[in-house]
C-alpha cells in the first residue's frame, strides 16, 4: 500500500458510524486514492505572485537582520566574524525562521520569529507566535471598542501567514484551528511530510472553512537556491536537519541576498506598490 492509499484508508477509519453500525460516507472525506500529499492546483496571476514575493522577501529580510548564531560555538563565531567583520549578531534564540501575519486587506499585522531556545519552549515557533499575536491584538480591539462580533473561530479568516520555512505539524494545526486562510512559504521542509498539504487536501471540501491553503513560493528565485544549498549542506555535514542548515553561513548569505533584493525591489504591478511601501516601512521600523 503506498502512502497515499494508506492515509486514505486511515481517514476512512474515522468516518462517523450510523446507528446501524455502518460507516456514513461524507462528501467532505477524501477518497482512498486521493493525492493527499500533492500541492493544491493554484492559478496565481503575476500580480498575486509578486505580492507573495514581496511579503516573503520582507519576512526573509527581517529574519536576516535578526539572524542568531551560536556564540558559544568557536567555529561558528569565527566563521561569522570573518564573513561579516564588524557586525554583531544576536545570540541564537531559536531557529532562524520568521513569519508575517497579513490580514485580508494585505496589511501586515505582525512579524514573529522562532524563540524556542530563548524561552526553552517548543511551542514558540514563528507561525504559532504570529497567530497568537494576531489573536491578542484583535481581542484587545474587540474589548476596547466593545465590539462583540467575531469569535475566535472566525477572526483570522482571510488572513495569510508568510513564513520562511514550510510549517511543522504543530503550527499547521494552530493555523488550521485559527482558520487562517493561506500559508505561503519560502522553503520546503522535507521533515514535515507535507503536513500542510495533507490537512488542506483532507479538509478542502469541509464547510465553513478547511485548512489553510498551502502555497510554495517556488516563483521566488531563492526558493530553488535554498533547496540546492540545503541538499549540499546535507551531503557535506551528513545531516538532514534543515534547522541546522538555517544556522549556517550559506543560509545566512542567501537571506542576506533576499534582504538586499527586498530593499531594492522594483514593483512591476501597480496595485502592489503600496504593498511594497508598507512592507518596507514595516521592516525598517520593526527592528
Ligand atoms: Zn512550527
Short mmCIF file of C-alpha atoms and ligand atoms in Angstrom, two decimals:
data_model
loop_
_atom_site.label_atom_id
_atom_site.label_comp_id
_atom_site.label_asym_id
_atom_site.label_seq_id
_atom_site.Cartn_x
_atom_site.Cartn_y
_atom_site.Cartn_z
CA UNK A 1 0.00 0.00 0.00
CA UNK A 2 1.51 3.32 -0.96
CA UNK A 3 1.50 6.33 1.37
CA UNK A 4 -1.49 7.96 -0.29
CA UNK A 5 -3.66 4.87 -0.12
CA UNK A 6 -2.53 4.22 3.44
CA UNK A 7 -3.54 7.67 4.60
CA UNK A 8 -6.80 7.45 2.70
CA UNK A 9 -7.55 4.17 4.41
CA UNK A 10 -6.67 5.69 7.78
CA UNK A 11 -9.05 8.57 7.10
CA UNK A 12 -11.86 6.13 6.42
CA UNK A 13 -11.29 4.62 9.85
CA UNK A 14 -12.52 7.91 11.30
CA UNK A 15 -15.75 8.05 9.32
CA UNK A 16 -18.76 8.57 11.56
CA UNK A 17 -20.78 5.44 12.25
CA UNK A 18 -24.55 5.24 11.84
CA UNK A 19 -26.88 3.79 14.46
CA UNK A 20 -26.76 0.54 12.44
CA UNK A 21 -23.02 0.48 12.80
CA UNK A 22 -22.27 1.31 9.16
CA UNK A 23 -19.77 3.94 8.19
CA UNK A 24 -21.54 7.05 6.96
CA UNK A 25 -20.00 8.35 3.72
CA UNK A 26 -19.43 12.07 3.79
CA UNK A 27 -18.71 14.24 0.78
CA UNK A 28 -16.05 16.09 2.72
CA UNK A 29 -13.94 12.99 3.35
CA UNK A 30 -11.23 12.34 0.83
CA UNK A 31 -11.29 9.25 -1.36
CA UNK A 32 -8.87 6.41 -0.68
CA UNK A 33 -6.64 7.12 -3.63
CA UNK A 34 -6.78 10.92 -3.48
CA UNK A 35 -3.37 12.58 -3.66
CA UNK A 36 -3.29 13.96 -0.15
CA UNK A 37 0.38 14.91 -0.30
CA UNK A 38 0.11 16.91 -3.52
CA UNK A 39 0.33 20.68 -3.74
CA UNK A 40 -3.08 22.20 -4.46
CA UNK A 41 -3.60 23.34 -8.02
CA UNK A 42 -3.31 27.09 -7.89
CA UNK A 43 -3.81 29.58 -10.65
CA UNK A 44 -1.79 32.54 -9.43
CA UNK A 45 -1.57 35.54 -11.70
CA UNK A 46 1.56 37.69 -11.87
CA UNK A 47 0.16 40.32 -9.52
CA UNK A 48 -0.59 37.76 -6.80
CA UNK A 49 2.81 36.08 -7.22
CA UNK A 50 4.51 39.44 -6.91
CA UNK A 51 2.55 40.26 -3.76
CA UNK A 52 3.52 36.90 -2.25
CA UNK A 53 7.14 37.53 -3.21
CA UNK A 54 7.15 40.96 -1.55
CA UNK A 55 5.85 39.55 1.73
CA UNK A 56 8.20 36.55 1.63
CA UNK A 57 11.18 38.82 0.97
CA UNK A 58 10.02 41.08 3.80
CA UNK A 59 9.92 38.11 6.20
CA UNK A 60 13.35 36.97 4.98
CA UNK A 61 14.77 40.48 5.30
CA UNK A 62 13.71 40.89 8.92
CA UNK A 63 14.92 37.37 9.67
CA UNK A 64 18.33 38.25 8.24
CA UNK A 65 18.57 41.39 10.37
CA UNK A 66 17.59 39.33 13.44
CA UNK A 67 19.86 36.40 12.49
CA UNK A 68 21.13 34.50 15.51
CA UNK A 69 24.31 32.48 15.82
CA UNK A 70 25.67 30.04 18.37
CA UNK A 71 28.19 32.33 20.03
CA UNK A 72 29.31 29.55 22.36
CA UNK A 73 30.49 27.60 19.31
CA UNK A 74 34.02 28.85 18.44
CA UNK A 75 33.80 27.64 14.83
CA UNK A 76 30.51 29.46 14.24
CA UNK A 77 31.78 32.59 15.91
CA UNK A 78 34.96 32.61 13.83
CA UNK A 79 33.17 31.90 10.54
CA UNK A 80 30.65 34.69 11.01
CA UNK A 81 33.30 37.13 12.26
CA UNK A 82 35.31 36.53 9.11
CA UNK A 83 32.29 36.77 6.79
CA UNK A 84 30.75 39.81 8.47
CA UNK A 85 33.55 41.83 10.07
CA UNK A 86 32.11 44.46 12.36
CA UNK A 87 28.62 43.03 12.53
CA UNK A 88 27.33 41.99 15.92
CA UNK A 89 24.99 39.01 15.61
CA UNK A 90 22.37 38.10 18.17
CA UNK A 91 22.83 35.09 20.38
CA UNK A 92 20.85 32.16 18.99
CA UNK A 93 17.34 32.49 20.45
CA UNK A 94 15.64 29.96 18.24
CA UNK A 95 15.87 28.68 14.69
CA UNK A 96 16.32 31.39 12.08
CA UNK A 97 12.72 31.23 10.89
CA UNK A 98 10.37 34.21 10.66
CA UNK A 99 6.69 34.71 9.83
CA UNK A 100 4.50 37.62 8.86
CA UNK A 101 0.78 37.70 9.60
CA UNK A 102 -1.10 39.68 6.94
CA UNK A 103 -4.80 40.47 7.04
CA UNK A 104 -7.32 40.25 4.21
CA UNK A 105 -6.59 43.85 3.17
CA UNK A 106 -2.91 42.93 2.71
CA UNK A 107 -1.88 44.89 5.79
CA UNK A 108 0.93 43.49 7.92
CA UNK A 109 -0.29 42.70 11.42
CA UNK A 110 2.96 41.41 12.89
CA UNK A 111 6.28 39.66 12.38
CA UNK A 112 7.34 36.92 14.75
CA UNK A 113 10.31 34.62 14.80
CA UNK A 114 11.17 31.35 16.43
CA UNK A 115 12.15 31.91 20.08
CA UNK A 116 12.05 28.29 21.23
CA UNK A 117 15.63 28.26 22.57
CA UNK A 118 15.42 31.55 24.44
CA UNK A 119 12.12 30.63 26.07
CA UNK A 120 13.00 26.92 26.35
CA UNK A 121 9.58 26.19 24.86
CA UNK A 122 8.98 24.11 21.73
CA UNK A 123 5.66 25.85 21.10
CA UNK A 124 7.38 29.19 20.42
CA UNK A 125 7.59 28.75 16.65
CA UNK A 126 7.29 31.75 14.34
CA UNK A 127 3.89 30.86 12.85
CA UNK A 128 2.38 29.95 16.22
CA UNK A 129 3.63 33.19 17.74
CA UNK A 130 2.30 35.21 14.77
CA UNK A 131 -1.17 33.67 15.11
CA UNK A 132 -1.19 34.26 18.87
CA UNK A 133 -0.02 37.84 18.38
CA UNK A 134 -2.81 38.45 15.85
CA UNK A 135 -5.48 37.00 18.11
CA UNK A 136 -4.31 39.06 21.08
CA UNK A 137 -4.34 42.26 19.04
CA UNK A 138 -7.81 41.62 17.68
CA UNK A 139 -9.14 40.69 21.12
CA UNK A 140 -7.69 43.90 22.55
CA UNK A 141 -9.51 45.90 19.86
CA UNK A 142 -12.64 43.92 20.43
CA UNK A 143 -12.82 44.62 24.14
CA UNK A 144 -11.65 48.22 23.83
CA UNK A 145 -14.25 49.05 21.22
CA UNK A 146 -16.98 46.93 22.78
CA UNK A 147 -17.29 45.04 19.54
CA UNK A 148 -18.59 41.60 20.40
CA UNK A 149 -18.70 40.30 16.86
CA UNK A 150 -16.05 37.95 15.56
CA UNK A 151 -15.34 34.93 17.76
CA UNK A 152 -12.03 33.08 17.72
CA UNK A 153 -13.18 30.71 15.03
CA UNK A 154 -13.65 33.48 12.51
CA UNK A 155 -11.43 36.40 13.50
CA UNK A 156 -8.46 35.28 11.36
CA UNK A 157 -10.44 34.18 8.32
CA UNK A 158 -8.97 35.88 5.28
CA UNK A 159 -5.54 36.20 6.93
CA UNK A 160 -2.34 34.85 5.38
CA UNK A 161 0.82 33.66 7.12
CA UNK A 162 4.03 34.23 5.14
CA UNK A 163 6.78 32.09 6.56
CA UNK A 164 10.38 31.39 5.63
CA UNK A 165 10.13 27.61 6.13
CA UNK A 166 7.32 25.14 5.43
CA UNK A 167 5.29 24.80 8.61
CA UNK A 168 5.55 21.95 11.09
CA UNK A 169 2.71 19.79 12.35
CA UNK A 170 2.15 21.96 15.43
CA UNK A 171 1.95 25.25 13.53
CA UNK A 172 -0.16 23.74 10.73
CA UNK A 173 -2.64 22.63 13.38
CA UNK A 174 -2.62 26.02 15.11
CA UNK A 175 -3.18 27.82 11.80
CA UNK A 176 -5.94 25.38 10.88
CA UNK A 177 -7.82 25.87 14.15
CA UNK A 178 -7.39 29.64 13.90
CA UNK A 179 -8.95 29.44 10.41
CA UNK A 180 -6.02 31.12 8.71
CA UNK A 181 -6.90 31.18 5.01
CA UNK A 182 -3.49 30.68 3.45
CA UNK A 183 0.13 29.92 4.29
CA UNK A 184 2.86 30.91 1.83
CA UNK A 185 6.35 29.56 2.43
CA UNK A 186 9.84 30.14 1.11
CA UNK A 187 11.49 26.75 1.60
CA UNK A 188 10.38 23.12 1.70
CA UNK A 189 10.95 21.22 4.92
CA UNK A 190 11.18 17.57 3.95
CA UNK A 191 11.00 16.64 7.64
CA UNK A 192 7.37 17.74 7.89
CA UNK A 193 5.94 15.21 5.42
CA UNK A 194 3.86 17.86 3.62
CA UNK A 195 1.54 18.11 6.60
CA UNK A 196 0.11 21.41 5.35
CA UNK A 197 -0.86 19.76 2.06
CA UNK A 198 -2.35 16.77 3.87
CA UNK A 199 -4.54 18.94 6.09
CA UNK A 200 -5.65 21.08 3.17
CA UNK A 201 -6.49 18.09 0.97
CA UNK A 202 -8.32 16.27 3.74
CA UNK A 203 -10.49 19.22 4.63
CA UNK A 204 -10.82 21.21 1.44
CA UNK A 205 -14.44 20.20 0.97
CA UNK A 206 -15.38 20.98 4.51
CA UNK A 207 -17.61 23.93 5.23
CA UNK A 208 -17.31 26.63 6.51
CA UNK A 209 -13.52 26.54 6.45
CA UNK A 210 -10.95 23.95 5.59
CA UNK A 211 -7.27 24.02 6.50
CA UNK A 212 -5.07 26.88 5.22
CA UNK A 213 -4.24 26.74 1.53
CA UNK A 214 -0.51 25.96 1.26
CA UNK A 215 1.40 27.97 -1.34
CA UNK A 216 5.00 27.03 -2.17
CA UNK A 217 6.94 30.15 -3.01
CA UNK A 218 8.72 28.46 -5.93
CA UNK A 219 8.27 31.63 -8.00
CA UNK A 220 10.83 33.36 -5.75
CA UNK A 221 14.35 32.94 -7.15
CA UNK A 222 15.85 31.96 -3.83
CA UNK A 223 13.34 29.09 -3.32
CA UNK A 224 15.31 26.72 -5.53
CA UNK A 225 18.63 28.12 -4.32
CA UNK A 226 17.72 27.39 -0.72
CA UNK A 227 16.74 23.87 -1.75
CA UNK A 228 20.05 23.32 -3.57
CA UNK A 229 22.08 24.80 -0.72
CA UNK A 230 20.32 22.59 1.82
CA UNK A 231 20.87 19.48 -0.33
CA UNK A 232 24.60 20.26 -0.48
CA UNK A 233 24.70 21.03 3.24
CA UNK A 234 23.04 17.69 3.98
CA UNK A 235 25.73 15.88 1.99
CA UNK A 236 28.64 17.87 3.41
CA UNK A 237 27.57 17.65 7.04
CA UNK A 238 25.81 14.28 6.88
CA UNK A 239 22.63 15.60 8.44
CA UNK A 240 19.03 16.12 7.33
CA UNK A 241 18.43 18.86 9.88
CA UNK A 242 17.10 21.85 7.99
CA UNK A 243 17.18 23.97 11.14
CA UNK A 244 20.93 23.31 11.43
CA UNK A 245 21.24 24.45 7.84
CA UNK A 246 19.41 27.63 8.83
CA UNK A 247 22.19 28.46 11.26
CA UNK A 248 24.86 28.06 8.58
CA UNK A 249 26.76 30.81 6.86
CA UNK A 250 25.48 29.66 3.47
CA UNK A 251 21.87 30.10 4.57
CA UNK A 252 22.69 33.47 6.10
CA UNK A 253 24.20 34.59 2.76
CA UNK A 254 21.01 33.64 0.91
CA UNK A 255 18.88 35.53 3.42
CA UNK A 256 21.23 38.48 3.06
CA UNK A 257 20.64 38.45 -0.68
CA UNK A 258 16.87 38.45 -0.11
CA UNK A 259 17.32 41.32 2.34
CA UNK A 260 19.18 43.31 -0.34
CA UNK A 261 16.70 42.34 -3.05
CA UNK A 262 13.81 43.41 -0.83
CA UNK A 263 15.37 46.80 -0.17
CA UNK A 264 15.96 47.42 -3.89
CA UNK A 265 12.75 45.79 -5.13
CA UNK A 266 11.21 47.22 -8.28
CA UNK A 267 7.46 46.66 -8.27
CA UNK A 268 6.01 45.63 -11.62
CA UNK A 269 2.30 45.54 -10.85
CA UNK A 270 0.80 48.89 -9.86
CA UNK A 271 -1.56 47.56 -7.12
CA UNK A 272 1.48 46.13 -5.34
CA UNK A 273 3.23 49.48 -4.99
CA UNK A 274 1.59 50.35 -1.69
CA UNK A 275 2.01 46.72 -0.57
CA UNK A 276 5.74 47.09 -1.03
CA UNK A 277 5.91 50.55 0.54
CA UNK A 278 4.03 49.29 3.55
CA UNK A 279 6.25 46.19 3.85
CA UNK A 280 9.40 48.29 3.50
CA UNK A 281 8.30 50.71 6.19
CA UNK A 282 7.30 47.84 8.46
CA UNK A 283 10.66 46.12 8.02
CA UNK A 284 12.59 49.31 8.69
CA UNK A 285 10.64 50.29 11.78
CA UNK A 286 10.25 46.81 13.21
CA UNK A 287 13.79 46.22 14.43
ZN1 LIG B 1 6.14 25.16 13.80
#
